[in-house]
Short mmCIF file of N, CA and C in Angstrom, two decimals:
data_model
loop_
_atom_site.label_atom_id
_atom_site.label_comp_id
_atom_site.label_asym_id
_atom_site.label_seq_id
_atom_site.Cartn_x
_atom_site.Cartn_y
_atom_site.Cartn_z
N MET A 1 19.55 -12.90 -60.86
CA MET A 1 18.92 -14.17 -60.53
C MET A 1 19.54 -14.80 -59.29
N GLU A 2 20.86 -14.72 -59.19
CA GLU A 2 21.55 -15.31 -58.04
C GLU A 2 21.16 -14.61 -56.74
N GLN A 3 20.90 -13.29 -56.83
CA GLN A 3 20.50 -12.54 -55.65
C GLN A 3 19.16 -13.05 -55.10
N TYR A 4 18.22 -13.36 -55.99
CA TYR A 4 16.92 -13.86 -55.54
C TYR A 4 17.05 -15.25 -54.92
N ALA A 5 17.90 -16.08 -55.50
CA ALA A 5 18.12 -17.42 -54.94
C ALA A 5 18.71 -17.31 -53.54
N GLN A 6 19.60 -16.36 -53.35
CA GLN A 6 20.21 -16.16 -52.03
C GLN A 6 19.16 -15.69 -51.01
N GLN A 7 18.25 -14.83 -51.45
CA GLN A 7 17.20 -14.37 -50.54
C GLN A 7 16.28 -15.52 -50.12
N PHE A 8 15.95 -16.42 -51.06
CA PHE A 8 15.14 -17.58 -50.71
C PHE A 8 15.90 -18.53 -49.78
N MET A 9 17.20 -18.63 -49.97
CA MET A 9 18.02 -19.47 -49.10
C MET A 9 18.03 -18.91 -47.67
N TYR A 10 18.21 -17.60 -47.55
CA TYR A 10 18.18 -16.98 -46.23
C TYR A 10 16.82 -17.18 -45.56
N ALA A 11 15.74 -17.00 -46.32
CA ALA A 11 14.41 -17.19 -45.77
C ALA A 11 14.24 -18.61 -45.25
N GLY A 12 14.67 -19.58 -46.05
CA GLY A 12 14.59 -20.97 -45.62
C GLY A 12 15.44 -21.25 -44.40
N LEU A 13 16.61 -20.66 -44.36
CA LEU A 13 17.52 -20.83 -43.22
C LEU A 13 16.88 -20.33 -41.94
N TRP A 14 16.34 -19.11 -41.97
CA TRP A 14 15.72 -18.56 -40.75
C TRP A 14 14.50 -19.37 -40.32
N ILE A 15 13.73 -19.85 -41.29
CA ILE A 15 12.55 -20.64 -40.94
C ILE A 15 12.96 -21.97 -40.32
N VAL A 16 13.96 -22.63 -40.87
CA VAL A 16 14.43 -23.90 -40.31
C VAL A 16 14.97 -23.69 -38.90
N ILE A 17 15.75 -22.63 -38.70
CA ILE A 17 16.28 -22.34 -37.36
C ILE A 17 15.14 -22.10 -36.38
N GLY A 18 14.13 -21.35 -36.80
CA GLY A 18 12.98 -21.10 -35.94
C GLY A 18 12.25 -22.38 -35.55
N LEU A 19 12.05 -23.26 -36.52
CA LEU A 19 11.37 -24.52 -36.24
C LEU A 19 12.20 -25.41 -35.31
N ILE A 20 13.51 -25.43 -35.51
CA ILE A 20 14.38 -26.21 -34.62
C ILE A 20 14.29 -25.68 -33.19
N LEU A 21 14.34 -24.36 -33.04
CA LEU A 21 14.25 -23.78 -31.69
C LEU A 21 12.92 -24.11 -31.03
N ILE A 22 11.85 -24.02 -31.78
CA ILE A 22 10.53 -24.27 -31.20
C ILE A 22 10.32 -25.74 -30.85
N PHE A 23 10.63 -26.63 -31.79
CA PHE A 23 10.29 -28.03 -31.59
C PHE A 23 11.36 -28.86 -30.89
N SER A 24 12.62 -28.45 -30.95
CA SER A 24 13.67 -29.24 -30.29
C SER A 24 14.12 -28.63 -28.97
N MET A 25 14.26 -27.32 -28.95
CA MET A 25 14.85 -26.68 -27.77
C MET A 25 13.81 -26.22 -26.75
N ALA A 26 12.54 -26.14 -27.13
CA ALA A 26 11.52 -25.64 -26.21
C ALA A 26 11.35 -26.54 -25.00
N ARG A 27 11.72 -27.82 -25.13
CA ARG A 27 11.61 -28.71 -23.96
C ARG A 27 12.62 -28.31 -22.88
N GLU A 28 13.74 -27.74 -23.31
CA GLU A 28 14.77 -27.33 -22.36
C GLU A 28 14.38 -26.05 -21.63
N ASN A 29 13.85 -25.08 -22.37
CA ASN A 29 13.45 -23.81 -21.77
C ASN A 29 12.40 -23.18 -22.67
N LYS A 30 11.36 -22.65 -22.09
CA LYS A 30 10.24 -22.10 -22.86
C LYS A 30 10.61 -20.82 -23.61
N ILE A 31 11.71 -20.16 -23.25
CA ILE A 31 12.11 -18.94 -23.94
C ILE A 31 12.49 -19.23 -25.38
N PHE A 32 12.84 -20.47 -25.68
CA PHE A 32 13.19 -20.82 -27.06
C PHE A 32 11.99 -20.75 -27.99
N ILE A 33 10.78 -20.79 -27.44
CA ILE A 33 9.58 -20.60 -28.27
C ILE A 33 9.57 -19.18 -28.81
N LEU A 34 9.87 -18.21 -27.94
CA LEU A 34 9.92 -16.81 -28.38
C LEU A 34 11.06 -16.61 -29.37
N ALA A 35 12.22 -17.19 -29.10
CA ALA A 35 13.35 -17.06 -30.02
C ALA A 35 13.01 -17.69 -31.37
N GLY A 36 12.37 -18.85 -31.36
CA GLY A 36 11.98 -19.50 -32.60
C GLY A 36 10.95 -18.69 -33.37
N ALA A 37 10.02 -18.10 -32.64
CA ALA A 37 9.01 -17.26 -33.29
C ALA A 37 9.66 -16.05 -33.95
N PHE A 38 10.66 -15.47 -33.29
CA PHE A 38 11.38 -14.35 -33.90
C PHE A 38 12.05 -14.78 -35.20
N PHE A 39 12.68 -15.95 -35.20
CA PHE A 39 13.34 -16.42 -36.42
C PHE A 39 12.32 -16.74 -37.51
N LEU A 40 11.13 -17.21 -37.14
CA LEU A 40 10.09 -17.44 -38.13
C LEU A 40 9.64 -16.11 -38.75
N VAL A 41 9.50 -15.07 -37.92
CA VAL A 41 9.15 -13.74 -38.43
C VAL A 41 10.25 -13.25 -39.36
N LEU A 42 11.50 -13.43 -38.96
CA LEU A 42 12.62 -13.01 -39.80
C LEU A 42 12.64 -13.76 -41.13
N GLY A 43 12.35 -15.06 -41.10
CA GLY A 43 12.27 -15.83 -42.33
C GLY A 43 11.13 -15.37 -43.23
N GLY A 44 10.00 -15.08 -42.62
CA GLY A 44 8.88 -14.54 -43.38
C GLY A 44 9.19 -13.19 -44.00
N TRP A 45 9.94 -12.38 -43.26
CA TRP A 45 10.33 -11.06 -43.76
C TRP A 45 11.23 -11.20 -44.99
N TRP A 46 12.22 -12.10 -44.90
CA TRP A 46 13.12 -12.34 -46.04
C TRP A 46 12.33 -12.89 -47.22
N LEU A 47 11.41 -13.80 -46.96
CA LEU A 47 10.62 -14.39 -48.04
C LEU A 47 9.75 -13.33 -48.70
N ALA A 48 9.10 -12.49 -47.92
CA ALA A 48 8.27 -11.42 -48.48
C ALA A 48 9.14 -10.45 -49.28
N ASN A 49 10.34 -10.17 -48.80
CA ASN A 49 11.23 -9.27 -49.53
C ASN A 49 11.65 -9.89 -50.87
N ALA A 50 11.84 -11.21 -50.89
CA ALA A 50 12.20 -11.88 -52.14
C ALA A 50 11.03 -11.94 -53.12
N LEU A 51 9.82 -12.12 -52.59
CA LEU A 51 8.64 -12.23 -53.45
C LEU A 51 8.13 -10.87 -53.94
N LEU A 52 8.47 -9.81 -53.20
CA LEU A 52 8.03 -8.46 -53.57
C LEU A 52 9.25 -7.57 -53.81
N PRO A 53 9.94 -7.75 -54.93
CA PRO A 53 11.17 -6.99 -55.16
C PRO A 53 10.93 -5.48 -55.33
N GLU A 54 9.70 -5.09 -55.69
CA GLU A 54 9.41 -3.66 -55.85
C GLU A 54 9.31 -2.93 -54.52
N VAL A 55 9.09 -3.68 -53.43
CA VAL A 55 9.01 -3.09 -52.10
C VAL A 55 10.24 -3.56 -51.32
N ASP A 56 11.10 -2.62 -50.96
CA ASP A 56 12.29 -2.98 -50.19
C ASP A 56 11.92 -3.01 -48.71
N LEU A 57 11.74 -4.20 -48.16
CA LEU A 57 11.30 -4.34 -46.77
C LEU A 57 12.40 -4.09 -45.76
N PHE A 58 13.61 -3.82 -46.23
CA PHE A 58 14.71 -3.55 -45.31
C PHE A 58 15.07 -2.06 -45.29
N ALA A 59 14.28 -1.24 -45.96
CA ALA A 59 14.54 0.21 -46.01
C ALA A 59 13.27 0.96 -45.63
N GLY A 60 13.43 2.19 -45.26
CA GLY A 60 12.29 3.05 -44.96
C GLY A 60 11.54 2.62 -43.71
N GLY A 61 10.25 2.80 -43.74
CA GLY A 61 9.40 2.47 -42.59
C GLY A 61 9.42 0.99 -42.26
N TRP A 62 9.45 0.15 -43.30
CA TRP A 62 9.50 -1.29 -43.07
C TRP A 62 10.80 -1.69 -42.38
N GLY A 63 11.89 -1.07 -42.79
CA GLY A 63 13.19 -1.36 -42.16
C GLY A 63 13.20 -0.95 -40.70
N ILE A 64 12.59 0.20 -40.41
CA ILE A 64 12.51 0.66 -39.02
C ILE A 64 11.66 -0.31 -38.20
N ALA A 65 10.56 -0.79 -38.78
CA ALA A 65 9.71 -1.75 -38.07
C ALA A 65 10.49 -3.03 -37.75
N LEU A 66 11.27 -3.52 -38.72
CA LEU A 66 12.07 -4.73 -38.48
C LEU A 66 13.11 -4.49 -37.40
N LYS A 67 13.72 -3.32 -37.40
CA LYS A 67 14.71 -3.00 -36.37
C LYS A 67 14.06 -2.93 -34.99
N CYS A 68 12.85 -2.41 -34.91
CA CYS A 68 12.13 -2.35 -33.62
C CYS A 68 11.77 -3.76 -33.14
N ILE A 69 11.30 -4.60 -34.05
CA ILE A 69 10.98 -5.99 -33.69
C ILE A 69 12.23 -6.71 -33.22
N THR A 70 13.32 -6.53 -33.95
CA THR A 70 14.59 -7.17 -33.58
C THR A 70 15.09 -6.68 -32.23
N GLY A 71 15.01 -5.38 -32.00
CA GLY A 71 15.44 -4.82 -30.72
C GLY A 71 14.61 -5.34 -29.56
N ALA A 72 13.30 -5.41 -29.74
CA ALA A 72 12.43 -5.93 -28.68
C ALA A 72 12.75 -7.39 -28.39
N ALA A 73 12.92 -8.18 -29.44
CA ALA A 73 13.25 -9.60 -29.24
C ALA A 73 14.59 -9.74 -28.54
N LEU A 74 15.57 -8.93 -28.93
CA LEU A 74 16.89 -8.98 -28.30
C LEU A 74 16.82 -8.62 -26.82
N LEU A 75 16.06 -7.59 -26.48
CA LEU A 75 15.93 -7.20 -25.07
C LEU A 75 15.26 -8.29 -24.24
N ILE A 76 14.18 -8.84 -24.75
CA ILE A 76 13.45 -9.88 -24.02
C ILE A 76 14.31 -11.13 -23.85
N LEU A 77 14.96 -11.55 -24.93
CA LEU A 77 15.78 -12.76 -24.86
C LEU A 77 17.01 -12.56 -23.97
N THR A 78 17.61 -11.37 -24.00
CA THR A 78 18.76 -11.09 -23.14
C THR A 78 18.34 -11.10 -21.67
N ALA A 79 17.21 -10.48 -21.37
CA ALA A 79 16.72 -10.48 -19.98
C ALA A 79 16.44 -11.90 -19.50
N ALA A 80 15.85 -12.72 -20.35
CA ALA A 80 15.58 -14.11 -19.97
C ALA A 80 16.87 -14.89 -19.77
N PHE A 81 17.86 -14.66 -20.63
CA PHE A 81 19.15 -15.35 -20.48
C PHE A 81 19.83 -14.95 -19.17
N VAL A 82 19.86 -13.67 -18.86
CA VAL A 82 20.51 -13.19 -17.64
C VAL A 82 19.80 -13.76 -16.41
N ARG A 83 18.47 -13.77 -16.44
CA ARG A 83 17.71 -14.31 -15.30
C ARG A 83 18.00 -15.80 -15.11
N GLU A 84 18.05 -16.56 -16.19
CA GLU A 84 18.34 -17.99 -16.12
C GLU A 84 19.78 -18.24 -15.65
N TYR A 85 20.70 -17.43 -16.15
CA TYR A 85 22.11 -17.56 -15.76
C TYR A 85 22.28 -17.30 -14.27
N ARG A 86 21.62 -16.26 -13.76
CA ARG A 86 21.71 -15.94 -12.33
C ARG A 86 21.07 -17.04 -11.49
N ARG A 87 19.96 -17.58 -11.95
CA ARG A 87 19.29 -18.64 -11.22
C ARG A 87 20.18 -19.88 -11.13
N LYS A 88 20.79 -20.26 -12.25
CA LYS A 88 21.67 -21.43 -12.25
C LYS A 88 22.93 -21.18 -11.43
N SER A 89 23.45 -19.96 -11.47
CA SER A 89 24.64 -19.64 -10.67
C SER A 89 24.33 -19.72 -9.18
N ALA A 90 23.17 -19.20 -8.79
CA ALA A 90 22.79 -19.26 -7.38
C ALA A 90 22.58 -20.70 -6.94
N ALA A 91 21.99 -21.51 -7.79
CA ALA A 91 21.79 -22.92 -7.45
C ALA A 91 23.13 -23.65 -7.35
N ALA A 92 24.06 -23.32 -8.22
CA ALA A 92 25.38 -23.94 -8.17
C ALA A 92 26.12 -23.54 -6.90
N ARG A 93 25.99 -22.29 -6.48
CA ARG A 93 26.62 -21.85 -5.23
C ARG A 93 26.02 -22.56 -4.03
N GLU A 94 24.70 -22.75 -4.05
CA GLU A 94 24.04 -23.47 -2.96
C GLU A 94 24.52 -24.92 -2.90
N ASP A 95 24.66 -25.56 -4.05
CA ASP A 95 25.16 -26.93 -4.09
C ASP A 95 26.59 -26.99 -3.59
N ASP A 96 27.38 -25.98 -3.93
CA ASP A 96 28.78 -25.95 -3.50
C ASP A 96 28.86 -25.78 -1.98
N LYS A 97 27.98 -24.97 -1.40
CA LYS A 97 27.97 -24.78 0.06
C LYS A 97 27.59 -26.06 0.76
N GLU A 98 26.65 -26.82 0.19
CA GLU A 98 26.22 -28.07 0.80
C GLU A 98 27.31 -29.14 0.74
N ASP A 99 28.15 -29.09 -0.29
CA ASP A 99 29.20 -30.09 -0.44
C ASP A 99 30.38 -29.85 0.48
N ARG A 100 30.55 -28.65 0.97
CA ARG A 100 31.68 -28.34 1.85
C ARG A 100 31.40 -28.86 3.26
N PRO A 101 32.44 -29.34 3.93
CA PRO A 101 32.24 -29.86 5.30
C PRO A 101 32.06 -28.78 6.33
#
């Protein structure tokens, strides 16, 4: 029984994190919408796994599908982070050049 409660807690946690990213952080950068959507998918996955104990969604073909989704999200989010980091670094260097006499 405790294991099922923990699965529902994880599902709720991922869903809340996804909603926070979408509704609070999306104003800062639009990539947080994709990150939030990934966490909503992850929360849904945990919830489905808790509601369907006869189907292990973290093993077999379903597990491979989740790993592929996670890998794709990680690659896209990492690329967006690196691009944003480089853009801000270049802007900071430009500001630093302008401040020098």
